[in-house]
């Protein structure tokens, strides 16, 4: 969530959780195109940004994260009891014109226990993904 100092229990919706990224995207000129990288729950954050600003995103990189599709509401891939599950169950699905029009790359971490490899691969099979990469031996915290 960037430099936003709010604690998670002070944030009620996924859109509010995504607000620092949305504000950043609003500040980028229309002539710039960026690469967004989402990890863990952050896949939904970058999906919101891709939906709202598809012309500003060259590619969305999903690093062992939740990757929504354009056929179902975002809550479709969320476990019961997950953060923002109730909020995401009433949010409209992502569009083909926004989120669905941006190139996506998925990076699989095959030792992830939070988002198991078979679930990561299921999301890939159910999405239009331009490229798939794998970090063998990596768990959920690929950056470490």
mmCIF file with all atom_site columns, C-alpha atoms in Angstrom:
data_model
loop_
_atom_site.group_PDB
_atom_site.id
_atom_site.type_symbol
_atom_site.label_atom_id
_atom_site.label_alt_id
_atom_site.label_comp_id
_atom_site.label_asym_id
_atom_site.label_entity_id
_atom_site.label_seq_id
_atom_site.pdbx_PDB_ins_code
_atom_site.Cartn_x
_atom_site.Cartn_y
_atom_site.Cartn_z
_atom_site.occupancy
_atom_site.B_iso_or_equiv
_atom_site.pdbx_formal_charge
_atom_site.auth_seq_id
_atom_site.auth_comp_id
_atom_site.auth_asym_id
_atom_site.auth_atom_id
_atom_site.pdbx_PDB_model_num
ATOM 1   C CA . UNK A 1 1   ? 0.000   0.000   0.000   1.00 0.00 ? 1   UNK A CA 1
ATOM 2   C CA . UNK A 1 2   ? 2.911   2.326   -0.577  1.00 0.00 ? 2   UNK A CA 1
ATOM 3   C CA . UNK A 1 3   ? 3.393   5.124   1.907   1.00 0.00 ? 3   UNK A CA 1
ATOM 4   C CA . UNK A 1 4   ? -0.159  4.982   3.293   1.00 0.00 ? 4   UNK A CA 1
ATOM 5   C CA . UNK A 1 5   ? 0.125   4.606   7.070   1.00 0.00 ? 5   UNK A CA 1
ATOM 6   C CA . UNK A 1 6   ? -3.370  3.194   7.698   1.00 0.00 ? 6   UNK A CA 1
ATOM 7   C CA . UNK A 1 7   ? -3.524  -0.127  9.502   1.00 0.00 ? 7   UNK A CA 1
ATOM 8   C CA . UNK A 1 8   ? -5.466  -2.920  7.802   1.00 0.00 ? 8   UNK A CA 1
ATOM 9   C CA . UNK A 1 9   ? -8.202  -2.811  10.473  1.00 0.00 ? 9   UNK A CA 1
ATOM 10  C CA . UNK A 1 10  ? -8.798  0.843   9.497   1.00 0.00 ? 10  UNK A CA 1
ATOM 11  C CA . UNK A 1 11  ? -9.575  -0.096  5.887   1.00 0.00 ? 11  UNK A CA 1
ATOM 12  C CA . UNK A 1 12  ? -13.084 -1.372  5.128   1.00 0.00 ? 12  UNK A CA 1
ATOM 13  C CA . UNK A 1 13  ? -13.100 -2.126  1.398   1.00 0.00 ? 13  UNK A CA 1
ATOM 14  C CA . UNK A 1 14  ? -10.756 -3.420  -1.280  1.00 0.00 ? 14  UNK A CA 1
ATOM 15  C CA . UNK A 1 15  ? -11.169 -0.156  -3.178  1.00 0.00 ? 15  UNK A CA 1
ATOM 16  C CA . UNK A 1 16  ? -10.086 1.753   -0.064  1.00 0.00 ? 16  UNK A CA 1
ATOM 17  C CA . UNK A 1 17  ? -7.153  -0.664  0.329   1.00 0.00 ? 17  UNK A CA 1
ATOM 18  C CA . UNK A 1 18  ? -6.230  0.068   -3.303  1.00 0.00 ? 18  UNK A CA 1
ATOM 19  C CA . UNK A 1 19  ? -6.548  3.860   -2.922  1.00 0.00 ? 19  UNK A CA 1
ATOM 20  C CA . UNK A 1 20  ? -2.784  4.616   -2.622  1.00 0.00 ? 20  UNK A CA 1
ATOM 21  C CA . UNK A 1 21  ? -2.192  2.809   -5.933  1.00 0.00 ? 21  UNK A CA 1
ATOM 22  C CA . UNK A 1 22  ? -5.182  4.523   -7.573  1.00 0.00 ? 22  UNK A CA 1
ATOM 23  C CA . UNK A 1 23  ? -3.882  7.934   -6.467  1.00 0.00 ? 23  UNK A CA 1
ATOM 24  C CA . UNK A 1 24  ? -0.473  7.073   -7.913  1.00 0.00 ? 24  UNK A CA 1
ATOM 25  C CA . UNK A 1 25  ? -2.056  5.989   -11.201 1.00 0.00 ? 25  UNK A CA 1
ATOM 26  C CA . UNK A 1 26  ? -4.057  9.225   -11.386 1.00 0.00 ? 26  UNK A CA 1
ATOM 27  C CA . UNK A 1 27  ? -0.804  11.199  -11.067 1.00 0.00 ? 27  UNK A CA 1
ATOM 28  C CA . UNK A 1 28  ? 0.859   9.451   -14.034 1.00 0.00 ? 28  UNK A CA 1
ATOM 29  C CA . UNK A 1 29  ? 0.534   11.293  -17.332 1.00 0.00 ? 29  UNK A CA 1
ATOM 30  C CA . UNK A 1 30  ? -1.512  9.675   -20.091 1.00 0.00 ? 30  UNK A CA 1
ATOM 31  C CA . UNK A 1 31  ? 1.648   9.406   -22.192 1.00 0.00 ? 31  UNK A CA 1
ATOM 32  C CA . UNK A 1 32  ? 3.344   7.062   -19.694 1.00 0.00 ? 32  UNK A CA 1
ATOM 33  C CA . UNK A 1 33  ? 2.868   3.303   -19.513 1.00 0.00 ? 33  UNK A CA 1
ATOM 34  C CA . UNK A 1 34  ? 4.030   1.366   -16.486 1.00 0.00 ? 34  UNK A CA 1
ATOM 35  C CA . UNK A 1 35  ? 4.477   -2.194  -15.280 1.00 0.00 ? 35  UNK A CA 1
ATOM 36  C CA . UNK A 1 36  ? 2.385   -3.138  -12.248 1.00 0.00 ? 36  UNK A CA 1
ATOM 37  C CA . UNK A 1 37  ? 3.437   -6.011  -9.994  1.00 0.00 ? 37  UNK A CA 1
ATOM 38  C CA . UNK A 1 38  ? 1.024   -7.517  -7.486  1.00 0.00 ? 38  UNK A CA 1
ATOM 39  C CA . UNK A 1 39  ? 1.887   -10.082 -4.820  1.00 0.00 ? 39  UNK A CA 1
ATOM 40  C CA . UNK A 1 40  ? -0.481  -12.072 -2.586  1.00 0.00 ? 40  UNK A CA 1
ATOM 41  C CA . UNK A 1 41  ? -3.662  -10.009 -2.107  1.00 0.00 ? 41  UNK A CA 1
ATOM 42  C CA . UNK A 1 42  ? -2.015  -7.309  -4.290  1.00 0.00 ? 42  UNK A CA 1
ATOM 43  C CA . UNK A 1 43  ? -3.231  -9.025  -7.448  1.00 0.00 ? 43  UNK A CA 1
ATOM 44  C CA . UNK A 1 44  ? -6.621  -7.494  -6.769  1.00 0.00 ? 44  UNK A CA 1
ATOM 45  C CA . UNK A 1 45  ? -5.022  -4.069  -6.257  1.00 0.00 ? 45  UNK A CA 1
ATOM 46  C CA . UNK A 1 46  ? -3.319  -4.102  -9.629  1.00 0.00 ? 46  UNK A CA 1
ATOM 47  C CA . UNK A 1 47  ? -6.483  -5.512  -11.240 1.00 0.00 ? 47  UNK A CA 1
ATOM 48  C CA . UNK A 1 48  ? -8.375  -2.415  -9.996  1.00 0.00 ? 48  UNK A CA 1
ATOM 49  C CA . UNK A 1 49  ? -5.678  -0.147  -11.434 1.00 0.00 ? 49  UNK A CA 1
ATOM 50  C CA . UNK A 1 50  ? -5.695  -2.066  -14.732 1.00 0.00 ? 50  UNK A CA 1
ATOM 51  C CA . UNK A 1 51  ? -9.493  -1.748  -14.864 1.00 0.00 ? 51  UNK A CA 1
ATOM 52  C CA . UNK A 1 52  ? -9.442  1.994   -14.244 1.00 0.00 ? 52  UNK A CA 1
ATOM 53  C CA . UNK A 1 53  ? -6.318  2.922   -16.232 1.00 0.00 ? 53  UNK A CA 1
ATOM 54  C CA . UNK A 1 54  ? -5.728  0.280   -18.950 1.00 0.00 ? 54  UNK A CA 1
ATOM 55  C CA . UNK A 1 55  ? -4.089  2.841   -21.209 1.00 0.00 ? 55  UNK A CA 1
ATOM 56  C CA . UNK A 1 56  ? -1.407  3.538   -18.570 1.00 0.00 ? 56  UNK A CA 1
ATOM 57  C CA . UNK A 1 57  ? -0.385  -0.101  -17.963 1.00 0.00 ? 57  UNK A CA 1
ATOM 58  C CA . UNK A 1 58  ? 1.885   -1.980  -20.352 1.00 0.00 ? 58  UNK A CA 1
ATOM 59  C CA . UNK A 1 59  ? 1.665   -5.235  -18.377 1.00 0.00 ? 59  UNK A CA 1
ATOM 60  C CA . UNK A 1 60  ? 0.353   -6.546  -15.074 1.00 0.00 ? 60  UNK A CA 1
ATOM 61  C CA . UNK A 1 61  ? 2.648   -9.022  -13.342 1.00 0.00 ? 61  UNK A CA 1
ATOM 62  C CA . UNK A 1 62  ? 0.918   -11.391 -10.918 1.00 0.00 ? 62  UNK A CA 1
ATOM 63  C CA . UNK A 1 63  ? 3.498   -12.818 -8.510  1.00 0.00 ? 63  UNK A CA 1
ATOM 64  C CA . UNK A 1 64  ? 1.975   -15.799 -6.671  1.00 0.00 ? 64  UNK A CA 1
ATOM 65  C CA . UNK A 1 65  ? -1.180  -13.782 -6.160  1.00 0.00 ? 65  UNK A CA 1
ATOM 66  C CA . UNK A 1 66  ? -4.894  -13.788 -6.691  1.00 0.00 ? 66  UNK A CA 1
ATOM 67  C CA . UNK A 1 67  ? -5.653  -13.092 -10.347 1.00 0.00 ? 67  UNK A CA 1
ATOM 68  C CA . UNK A 1 68  ? -9.286  -12.259 -11.116 1.00 0.00 ? 68  UNK A CA 1
ATOM 69  C CA . UNK A 1 69  ? -10.951 -12.990 -14.440 1.00 0.00 ? 69  UNK A CA 1
ATOM 70  C CA . UNK A 1 70  ? -13.569 -11.062 -16.401 1.00 0.00 ? 70  UNK A CA 1
ATOM 71  C CA . UNK A 1 71  ? -16.307 -13.692 -16.061 1.00 0.00 ? 71  UNK A CA 1
ATOM 72  C CA . UNK A 1 72  ? -16.878 -13.636 -12.293 1.00 0.00 ? 72  UNK A CA 1
ATOM 73  C CA . UNK A 1 73  ? -16.998 -11.163 -9.424  1.00 0.00 ? 73  UNK A CA 1
ATOM 74  C CA . UNK A 1 74  ? -13.619 -10.724 -7.661  1.00 0.00 ? 74  UNK A CA 1
ATOM 75  C CA . UNK A 1 75  ? -14.885 -12.776 -4.689  1.00 0.00 ? 75  UNK A CA 1
ATOM 76  C CA . UNK A 1 76  ? -15.066 -15.889 -6.912  1.00 0.00 ? 76  UNK A CA 1
ATOM 77  C CA . UNK A 1 77  ? -11.466 -16.844 -5.988  1.00 0.00 ? 77  UNK A CA 1
ATOM 78  C CA . UNK A 1 78  ? -11.522 -15.748 -2.344  1.00 0.00 ? 78  UNK A CA 1
ATOM 79  C CA . UNK A 1 79  ? -11.778 -18.209 0.546   1.00 0.00 ? 79  UNK A CA 1
ATOM 80  C CA . UNK A 1 80  ? -14.538 -17.731 3.113   1.00 0.00 ? 80  UNK A CA 1
ATOM 81  C CA . UNK A 1 81  ? -13.167 -15.566 5.922   1.00 0.00 ? 81  UNK A CA 1
ATOM 82  C CA . UNK A 1 82  ? -10.596 -13.888 3.684   1.00 0.00 ? 82  UNK A CA 1
ATOM 83  C CA . UNK A 1 83  ? -9.934  -10.191 3.976   1.00 0.00 ? 83  UNK A CA 1
ATOM 84  C CA . UNK A 1 84  ? -12.573 -8.139  2.107   1.00 0.00 ? 84  UNK A CA 1
ATOM 85  C CA . UNK A 1 85  ? -14.565 -11.272 1.066   1.00 0.00 ? 85  UNK A CA 1
ATOM 86  C CA . UNK A 1 86  ? -17.905 -9.601  1.884   1.00 0.00 ? 86  UNK A CA 1
ATOM 87  C CA . UNK A 1 87  ? -16.928 -6.399  0.066   1.00 0.00 ? 87  UNK A CA 1
ATOM 88  C CA . UNK A 1 88  ? -15.684 -8.289  -2.994  1.00 0.00 ? 88  UNK A CA 1
ATOM 89  C CA . UNK A 1 89  ? -18.908 -10.313 -3.215  1.00 0.00 ? 89  UNK A CA 1
ATOM 90  C CA . UNK A 1 90  ? -20.879 -7.176  -4.175  1.00 0.00 ? 90  UNK A CA 1
ATOM 91  C CA . UNK A 1 91  ? -18.281 -5.569  -6.477  1.00 0.00 ? 91  UNK A CA 1
ATOM 92  C CA . UNK A 1 92  ? -18.950 -5.802  -10.207 1.00 0.00 ? 92  UNK A CA 1
ATOM 93  C CA . UNK A 1 93  ? -16.758 -8.122  -12.248 1.00 0.00 ? 93  UNK A CA 1
ATOM 94  C CA . UNK A 1 94  ? -13.759 -6.715  -14.116 1.00 0.00 ? 94  UNK A CA 1
ATOM 95  C CA . UNK A 1 95  ? -14.395 -5.771  -17.745 1.00 0.00 ? 95  UNK A CA 1
ATOM 96  C CA . UNK A 1 96  ? -12.827 -7.037  -20.963 1.00 0.00 ? 96  UNK A CA 1
ATOM 97  C CA . UNK A 1 97  ? -12.371 -3.409  -22.058 1.00 0.00 ? 97  UNK A CA 1
ATOM 98  C CA . UNK A 1 98  ? -10.434 -2.393  -18.940 1.00 0.00 ? 98  UNK A CA 1
ATOM 99  C CA . UNK A 1 99  ? -8.647  -5.090  -16.956 1.00 0.00 ? 99  UNK A CA 1
ATOM 100 C CA . UNK A 1 100 ? -9.114  -7.728  -19.650 1.00 0.00 ? 100 UNK A CA 1
ATOM 101 C CA . UNK A 1 101 ? -7.427  -5.592  -22.308 1.00 0.00 ? 101 UNK A CA 1
ATOM 102 C CA . UNK A 1 102 ? -4.086  -5.372  -20.453 1.00 0.00 ? 102 UNK A CA 1
ATOM 103 C CA . UNK A 1 103 ? -1.356  -7.982  -20.967 1.00 0.00 ? 103 UNK A CA 1
ATOM 104 C CA . UNK A 1 104 ? -0.821  -10.232 -17.959 1.00 0.00 ? 104 UNK A CA 1
ATOM 105 C CA . UNK A 1 105 ? 2.150   -12.294 -16.798 1.00 0.00 ? 105 UNK A CA 1
ATOM 106 C CA . UNK A 1 106 ? 1.895   -14.791 -13.954 1.00 0.00 ? 106 UNK A CA 1
ATOM 107 C CA . UNK A 1 107 ? 4.873   -15.890 -11.854 1.00 0.00 ? 107 UNK A CA 1
ATOM 108 C CA . UNK A 1 108 ? 4.297   -19.244 -10.145 1.00 0.00 ? 108 UNK A CA 1
ATOM 109 C CA . UNK A 1 109 ? 6.035   -20.007 -6.855  1.00 0.00 ? 109 UNK A CA 1
ATOM 110 C CA . UNK A 1 110 ? 5.832   -23.778 -6.605  1.00 0.00 ? 110 UNK A CA 1
ATOM 111 C CA . UNK A 1 111 ? 6.404   -24.036 -2.832  1.00 0.00 ? 111 UNK A CA 1
ATOM 112 C CA . UNK A 1 112 ? 3.728   -21.471 -1.886  1.00 0.00 ? 112 UNK A CA 1
ATOM 113 C CA . UNK A 1 113 ? 1.518   -22.723 0.967   1.00 0.00 ? 113 UNK A CA 1
ATOM 114 C CA . UNK A 1 114 ? -0.730  -19.630 1.060   1.00 0.00 ? 114 UNK A CA 1
ATOM 115 C CA . UNK A 1 115 ? -1.672  -19.890 -2.629  1.00 0.00 ? 115 UNK A CA 1
ATOM 116 C CA . UNK A 1 116 ? -0.844  -23.481 -3.607  1.00 0.00 ? 116 UNK A CA 1
ATOM 117 C CA . UNK A 1 117 ? 0.691   -24.160 -7.011  1.00 0.00 ? 117 UNK A CA 1
ATOM 118 C CA . UNK A 1 118 ? -2.363  -26.050 -8.283  1.00 0.00 ? 118 UNK A CA 1
ATOM 119 C CA . UNK A 1 119 ? -4.561  -23.031 -7.480  1.00 0.00 ? 119 UNK A CA 1
ATOM 120 C CA . UNK A 1 120 ? -2.071  -20.679 -9.174  1.00 0.00 ? 120 UNK A CA 1
ATOM 121 C CA . UNK A 1 121 ? -2.130  -22.869 -12.296 1.00 0.00 ? 121 UNK A CA 1
ATOM 122 C CA . UNK A 1 122 ? -5.932  -23.044 -12.216 1.00 0.00 ? 122 UNK A CA 1
ATOM 123 C CA . UNK A 1 123 ? -6.098  -19.222 -12.279 1.00 0.00 ? 123 UNK A CA 1
ATOM 124 C CA . UNK A 1 124 ? -3.657  -19.188 -15.208 1.00 0.00 ? 124 UNK A CA 1
ATOM 125 C CA . UNK A 1 125 ? -5.774  -21.712 -17.136 1.00 0.00 ? 125 UNK A CA 1
ATOM 126 C CA . UNK A 1 126 ? -8.880  -19.588 -16.566 1.00 0.00 ? 126 UNK A CA 1
ATOM 127 C CA . UNK A 1 127 ? -7.323  -16.299 -17.697 1.00 0.00 ? 127 UNK A CA 1
ATOM 128 C CA . UNK A 1 128 ? -5.792  -14.843 -20.791 1.00 0.00 ? 128 UNK A CA 1
ATOM 129 C CA . UNK A 1 129 ? -2.145  -14.790 -19.653 1.00 0.00 ? 129 UNK A CA 1
ATOM 130 C CA . UNK A 1 130 ? 0.547   -13.731 -22.110 1.00 0.00 ? 130 UNK A CA 1
ATOM 131 C CA . UNK A 1 131 ? 3.422   -15.450 -20.303 1.00 0.00 ? 131 UNK A CA 1
ATOM 132 C CA . UNK A 1 132 ? 4.011   -17.755 -17.328 1.00 0.00 ? 132 UNK A CA 1
ATOM 133 C CA . UNK A 1 133 ? 7.273   -17.879 -15.396 1.00 0.00 ? 133 UNK A CA 1
ATOM 134 C CA . UNK A 1 134 ? 8.181   -20.067 -12.422 1.00 0.00 ? 134 UNK A CA 1
ATOM 135 C CA . UNK A 1 135 ? 10.442  -19.566 -9.443  1.00 0.00 ? 135 UNK A CA 1
ATOM 136 C CA . UNK A 1 136 ? 11.290  -23.133 -8.429  1.00 0.00 ? 136 UNK A CA 1
ATOM 137 C CA . UNK A 1 137 ? 11.774  -23.703 -4.714  1.00 0.00 ? 137 UNK A CA 1
ATOM 138 C CA . UNK A 1 138 ? 10.186  -20.379 -3.790  1.00 0.00 ? 138 UNK A CA 1
ATOM 139 C CA . UNK A 1 139 ? 7.452   -20.070 -1.197  1.00 0.00 ? 139 UNK A CA 1
ATOM 140 C CA . UNK A 1 140 ? 4.897   -17.268 -0.868  1.00 0.00 ? 140 UNK A CA 1
ATOM 141 C CA . UNK A 1 141 ? 7.532   -14.653 -0.051  1.00 0.00 ? 141 UNK A CA 1
ATOM 142 C CA . UNK A 1 142 ? 9.346   -14.848 -3.399  1.00 0.00 ? 142 UNK A CA 1
ATOM 143 C CA . UNK A 1 143 ? 11.093  -11.528 -2.832  1.00 0.00 ? 143 UNK A CA 1
ATOM 144 C CA . UNK A 1 144 ? 12.968  -12.943 0.159   1.00 0.00 ? 144 UNK A CA 1
#
